[in-house]
């Protein structure tokens, strides 16, 4: 079994949209610094592109979580694999994700973040699959809403492959 990748959102479209969202975030955080938390590994490409275009002072931290459950369905019970390096108290936190699917992982992660007493918390995602939502999560900035299809590229993987594609593609399984 192999995969064939069809372009869903081109590199130009993604870059243009990230620029728009970065401009909005820069306006919304006028006079403040932003503490960006990247959810590894999928969020890392988006976080870098977004951070480069934000015109406010930015600090970065990283968190890696693994959800208990099988590969395609997350259970919502999340284990912290790599915790943040810095405390969050008093900071304006922007959580950066690759995709919000069922919402289970993020809802758990947001709870962890809130428990550490930041000044504010907002959520920014590259992709959103609203049709798949099981748990409500407050998404503040969305680059693209997409249909219920399995996508790869721009940080998103299929069995750890395709994260480095500079566009977002739909993975179609093939016989060879
Ligand atoms: P959930 O919102 O807890 O269901 O899980 C979201 C996580 O599932 C994301 O952070 C991705 O790692 C993964 N995921 C969901 N949909 C896709 C997809 O279409 N392609 C690649 N990974 C996905
Ligand atoms: Mg993810």
mmCIF file of C-alpha atoms and ligand atoms in Angstrom:
data_model
loop_
_atom_site.group_PDB
_atom_site.id
_atom_site.type_symbol
_atom_site.label_atom_id
_atom_site.label_comp_id
_atom_site.label_asym_id
_atom_site.label_seq_id
_atom_site.Cartn_x
_atom_site.Cartn_y
_atom_site.Cartn_z
ATOM 1 C CA UNK A 1 0.000 0.000 0.000
ATOM 2 C CA UNK A 2 1.262 3.458 -0.887
ATOM 3 C CA UNK A 3 -0.254 6.915 -0.889
ATOM 4 C CA UNK A 4 -0.881 9.486 -3.537
ATOM 5 C CA UNK A 5 -1.005 13.097 -2.379
ATOM 6 C CA UNK A 6 -3.432 15.582 -3.957
ATOM 7 C CA UNK A 7 -2.948 19.286 -3.277
ATOM 8 C CA UNK A 8 -5.815 20.674 -1.193
ATOM 9 C CA UNK A 9 -4.333 24.069 -0.239
ATOM 10 C CA UNK A 10 -1.306 25.329 -2.164
ATOM 11 C CA UNK A 11 1.850 26.732 -0.596
ATOM 12 C CA UNK A 12 0.937 30.238 -1.856
ATOM 13 C CA UNK A 13 -2.549 30.064 -0.332
ATOM 14 C CA UNK A 14 -1.206 28.845 3.021
ATOM 15 C CA UNK A 15 1.484 31.540 3.166
ATOM 16 C CA UNK A 16 -1.002 34.290 2.259
ATOM 17 C CA UNK A 17 -3.475 33.165 4.911
ATOM 18 C CA UNK A 18 -0.792 32.890 7.610
ATOM 19 C CA UNK A 19 0.213 36.464 6.809
ATOM 20 C CA UNK A 20 -3.423 37.601 7.286
ATOM 21 C CA UNK A 21 -3.792 35.771 10.605
ATOM 22 C CA UNK A 22 -0.414 37.082 11.826
ATOM 23 C CA UNK A 23 -1.523 40.646 11.043
ATOM 24 C CA UNK A 24 -4.765 40.097 12.994
ATOM 25 C CA UNK A 25 -2.902 38.644 15.971
ATOM 26 C CA UNK A 26 -0.398 41.534 15.901
ATOM 27 C CA UNK A 27 -3.306 44.011 16.044
ATOM 28 C CA UNK A 28 -5.151 42.102 18.795
ATOM 29 C CA UNK A 29 -2.039 41.999 21.004
ATOM 30 C CA UNK A 30 -1.138 45.679 20.576
ATOM 31 C CA UNK A 31 1.212 46.745 23.392
ATOM 32 C CA UNK A 32 1.630 43.175 24.701
ATOM 33 C CA UNK A 33 4.052 40.285 24.258
ATOM 34 C CA UNK A 34 2.866 36.873 23.099
ATOM 35 C CA UNK A 35 3.999 33.616 24.671
ATOM 36 C CA UNK A 36 3.469 31.052 21.922
ATOM 37 C CA UNK A 37 3.100 27.397 22.860
ATOM 38 C CA UNK A 38 3.663 24.967 20.035
ATOM 39 C CA UNK A 39 2.054 21.561 20.227
ATOM 40 C CA UNK A 40 4.680 19.175 18.843
ATOM 41 C CA UNK A 41 5.279 17.844 16.355
ATOM 42 C CA UNK A 42 2.544 18.903 13.951
ATOM 43 C CA UNK A 43 2.382 22.541 15.032
ATOM 44 C CA UNK A 44 6.043 23.336 14.470
ATOM 45 C CA UNK A 45 6.009 24.362 10.786
ATOM 46 C CA UNK A 46 2.953 26.566 11.288
ATOM 47 C CA UNK A 47 4.339 28.107 14.488
ATOM 48 C CA UNK A 48 7.593 29.160 12.760
ATOM 49 C CA UNK A 49 5.816 30.718 9.779
ATOM 50 C CA UNK A 50 3.308 32.475 12.041
ATOM 51 C CA UNK A 51 5.901 33.752 14.544
ATOM 52 C CA UNK A 52 8.052 35.231 11.742
ATOM 53 C CA UNK A 53 5.128 37.362 10.594
ATOM 54 C CA UNK A 54 3.920 38.600 14.004
ATOM 55 C CA UNK A 55 5.126 42.118 14.760
ATOM 56 C CA UNK A 56 4.785 41.939 18.575
ATOM 57 C CA UNK A 57 7.532 40.605 20.888
ATOM 58 C CA UNK A 58 7.238 36.817 20.939
ATOM 59 C CA UNK A 59 8.603 34.070 23.196
ATOM 60 C CA UNK A 60 8.313 30.384 22.332
ATOM 61 C CA UNK A 61 7.830 27.178 24.245
ATOM 62 C CA UNK A 62 7.022 23.615 23.218
ATOM 63 C CA UNK A 63 4.887 20.829 24.553
ATOM 64 C CA UNK A 64 4.435 17.304 23.346
ATOM 65 C CA UNK A 65 1.458 15.203 24.306
ATOM 66 C CA UNK A 66 0.455 11.721 23.391
ATOM 67 C CA UNK A 67 -3.101 10.553 23.505
ATOM 68 C CA UNK A 68 -4.034 7.140 24.802
ATOM 69 C CA UNK A 69 -6.003 5.269 22.193
ATOM 70 C CA UNK A 70 -5.376 3.929 18.725
ATOM 71 C CA UNK A 71 -3.723 5.837 15.885
ATOM 72 C CA UNK A 72 -6.809 7.207 14.206
ATOM 73 C CA UNK A 73 -9.049 7.908 17.182
ATOM 74 C CA UNK A 74 -7.875 9.893 20.174
ATOM 75 C CA UNK A 75 -9.350 9.015 23.557
ATOM 76 C CA UNK A 76 -9.037 12.441 25.119
ATOM 77 C CA UNK A 77 -6.836 11.071 27.870
ATOM 78 C CA UNK A 78 -3.541 12.763 27.249
ATOM 79 C CA UNK A 79 -0.085 12.102 28.640
ATOM 80 C CA UNK A 80 2.518 14.873 28.682
ATOM 81 C CA UNK A 81 5.559 13.540 26.822
ATOM 82 C CA UNK A 82 7.509 16.792 26.925
ATOM 83 C CA UNK A 83 6.418 19.557 29.278
ATOM 84 C CA UNK A 84 6.935 23.296 28.848
ATOM 85 C CA UNK A 85 10.268 24.763 29.965
ATOM 86 C CA UNK A 86 8.809 28.022 31.339
ATOM 87 C CA UNK A 87 6.023 28.794 33.841
ATOM 88 C CA UNK A 88 2.905 30.472 32.386
ATOM 89 C CA UNK A 89 1.887 32.690 35.283
ATOM 90 C CA UNK A 90 0.899 36.188 34.110
ATOM 91 C CA UNK A 91 1.687 35.496 30.445
ATOM 92 C CA UNK A 92 -0.507 36.078 27.389
ATOM 93 C CA UNK A 93 -0.470 32.567 25.972
ATOM 94 C CA UNK A 94 -1.223 31.651 22.373
ATOM 95 C CA UNK A 95 -1.504 27.897 21.825
ATOM 96 C CA UNK A 96 -0.550 26.950 18.264
ATOM 97 C CA UNK A 97 -1.884 23.712 16.775
ATOM 98 C CA UNK A 98 -1.790 22.026 13.393
ATOM 99 C CA UNK A 99 -5.387 20.810 13.368
ATOM 100 C CA UNK A 100 -8.443 20.616 15.592
ATOM 101 C CA UNK A 101 -10.233 17.359 14.901
ATOM 102 C CA UNK A 102 -12.395 15.848 17.668
ATOM 103 C CA UNK A 103 -11.114 18.555 20.005
ATOM 104 C CA UNK A 104 -10.267 16.029 22.726
ATOM 105 C CA UNK A 105 -6.508 16.597 22.820
ATOM 106 C CA UNK A 106 -6.836 20.361 22.866
ATOM 107 C CA UNK A 107 -9.540 20.468 25.469
ATOM 108 C CA UNK A 108 -7.261 18.518 27.813
ATOM 109 C CA UNK A 109 -4.242 20.621 26.928
ATOM 110 C CA UNK A 110 -6.112 23.889 27.470
ATOM 111 C CA UNK A 111 -7.078 22.674 30.924
ATOM 112 C CA UNK A 112 -3.395 22.096 31.760
ATOM 113 C CA UNK A 113 -2.544 25.579 30.472
ATOM 114 C CA UNK A 114 -5.346 27.289 32.429
ATOM 115 C CA UNK A 115 -4.287 25.525 35.632
ATOM 116 C CA UNK A 116 -0.937 27.352 35.424
ATOM 117 C CA UNK A 117 -2.565 30.799 35.771
ATOM 118 C CA UNK A 118 -1.646 32.652 32.572
ATOM 119 C CA UNK A 119 -2.990 36.210 32.125
ATOM 120 C CA UNK A 120 -4.883 35.069 29.012
ATOM 121 C CA UNK A 121 -5.153 32.054 26.702
ATOM 122 C CA UNK A 122 -6.039 32.019 23.021
ATOM 123 C CA UNK A 123 -5.926 29.240 20.493
ATOM 124 C CA UNK A 124 -4.682 29.438 16.922
ATOM 125 C CA UNK A 125 -4.950 26.535 14.500
ATOM 126 C CA UNK A 126 -3.818 26.035 10.925
ATOM 127 C CA UNK A 127 -6.714 23.701 10.128
ATOM 128 C CA UNK A 128 -10.110 22.957 11.593
ATOM 129 C CA UNK A 129 -12.374 20.023 10.780
ATOM 130 C CA UNK A 130 -15.602 21.280 12.413
ATOM 131 C CA UNK A 131 -17.637 18.253 11.239
ATOM 132 C CA UNK A 132 -15.540 15.996 13.452
ATOM 133 C CA UNK A 133 -15.904 17.916 16.697
ATOM 134 C CA UNK A 134 -16.845 15.870 19.770
ATOM 135 C CA UNK A 135 -15.659 18.264 22.491
ATOM 136 C CA UNK A 136 -16.212 22.019 22.148
ATOM 137 C CA UNK A 137 -12.976 24.000 22.143
ATOM 138 C CA UNK A 138 -12.773 27.781 21.835
ATOM 139 C CA UNK A 139 -10.763 28.399 18.643
ATOM 140 C CA UNK A 140 -9.785 32.082 18.343
ATOM 141 C CA UNK A 141 -7.879 32.017 15.052
ATOM 142 C CA UNK A 142 -8.392 29.501 12.236
ATOM 143 C CA UNK A 143 -6.493 29.630 8.948
ATOM 144 C CA UNK A 144 -8.668 27.113 7.079
ATOM 145 C CA UNK A 145 -11.769 25.058 7.751
ATOM 146 C CA UNK A 146 -11.545 21.800 5.815
ATOM 147 C CA UNK A 147 -13.878 18.875 5.119
ATOM 148 C CA UNK A 148 -13.541 15.554 6.940
ATOM 149 C CA UNK A 149 -10.572 14.234 4.936
ATOM 150 C CA UNK A 150 -7.199 12.977 6.144
ATOM 151 C CA UNK A 151 -4.625 15.628 5.291
ATOM 152 C CA UNK A 152 -0.830 15.796 5.360
ATOM 153 C CA UNK A 153 1.877 18.412 4.923
ATOM 154 C CA UNK A 154 2.816 21.658 6.655
ATOM 155 C CA UNK A 155 3.582 19.655 9.805
ATOM 156 C CA UNK A 156 0.840 17.044 9.502
ATOM 157 C CA UNK A 157 1.888 13.431 9.034
ATOM 158 C CA UNK A 158 0.720 10.067 7.871
ATOM 159 C CA UNK A 159 2.787 7.499 9.849
ATOM 160 C CA UNK A 160 5.412 10.242 10.444
ATOM 161 C CA UNK A 161 5.732 10.947 6.704
ATOM 162 C CA UNK A 162 4.949 14.096 4.690
ATOM 163 C CA UNK A 163 5.380 16.655 7.502
ATOM 164 C CA UNK A 164 7.824 18.596 5.317
ATOM 165 C CA UNK A 165 5.480 19.116 2.344
ATOM 166 C CA UNK A 166 5.184 22.900 1.862
ATOM 167 C CA UNK A 167 1.447 22.598 1.034
ATOM 168 C CA UNK A 168 -1.566 20.783 2.481
ATOM 169 C CA UNK A 169 -2.555 17.632 0.659
ATOM 170 C CA UNK A 170 -5.105 14.866 0.896
ATOM 171 C CA UNK A 171 -3.597 11.389 1.213
ATOM 172 C CA UNK A 172 -5.245 8.761 -0.985
ATOM 173 C CA UNK A 173 -4.285 5.131 -0.368
ATOM 174 C CA UNK A 174 -3.140 3.250 -3.480
ATOM 175 C CA UNK A 175 -2.573 -0.480 -4.203
ATOM 176 C CA UNK A 176 1.179 -0.371 -4.972
HETATM 177 P P1 LIG B 1 -8.151 15.464 18.377
HETATM 178 O O1 LIG B 1 -8.613 16.877 18.089
HETATM 179 O O2 LIG B 1 -7.922 15.173 19.826
HETATM 180 O O3 LIG B 1 -9.078 14.463 17.742
HETATM 181 O O4 LIG B 1 -6.743 15.173 17.714
HETATM 182 C C1 LIG B 1 -6.102 16.070 16.949
HETATM 183 C C2 LIG B 1 -4.796 15.457 16.504
HETATM 184 O O5 LIG B 1 -5.025 14.357 15.625
HETATM 185 C C3 LIG B 1 -4.025 16.481 15.696
HETATM 186 O O6 LIG B 1 -3.201 17.262 16.511
HETATM 187 C C4 LIG B 1 -3.262 15.611 14.725
HETATM 188 O O7 LIG B 1 -2.043 15.202 15.294
HETATM 189 C C5 LIG B 1 -4.150 14.411 14.510
HETATM 190 N N1 LIG B 1 -4.949 14.561 13.263
HETATM 191 C C6 LIG B 1 -6.273 14.809 13.157
HETATM 192 N N2 LIG B 1 -6.662 14.891 11.884
HETATM 193 C C7 LIG B 1 -5.550 14.703 11.144
HETATM 194 C C8 LIG B 1 -5.314 14.693 9.710
HETATM 195 O O8 LIG B 1 -6.199 14.881 8.857
HETATM 196 N N3 LIG B 1 -4.025 14.465 9.331
HETATM 197 C C9 LIG B 1 -3.001 14.273 10.222
HETATM 198 N N4 LIG B 1 -3.190 14.282 11.560
HETATM 199 C C10 LIG B 1 -4.454 14.489 12.018
HETATM 200 MG MG1 LIG B 2 -1.247 17.696 16.705
#
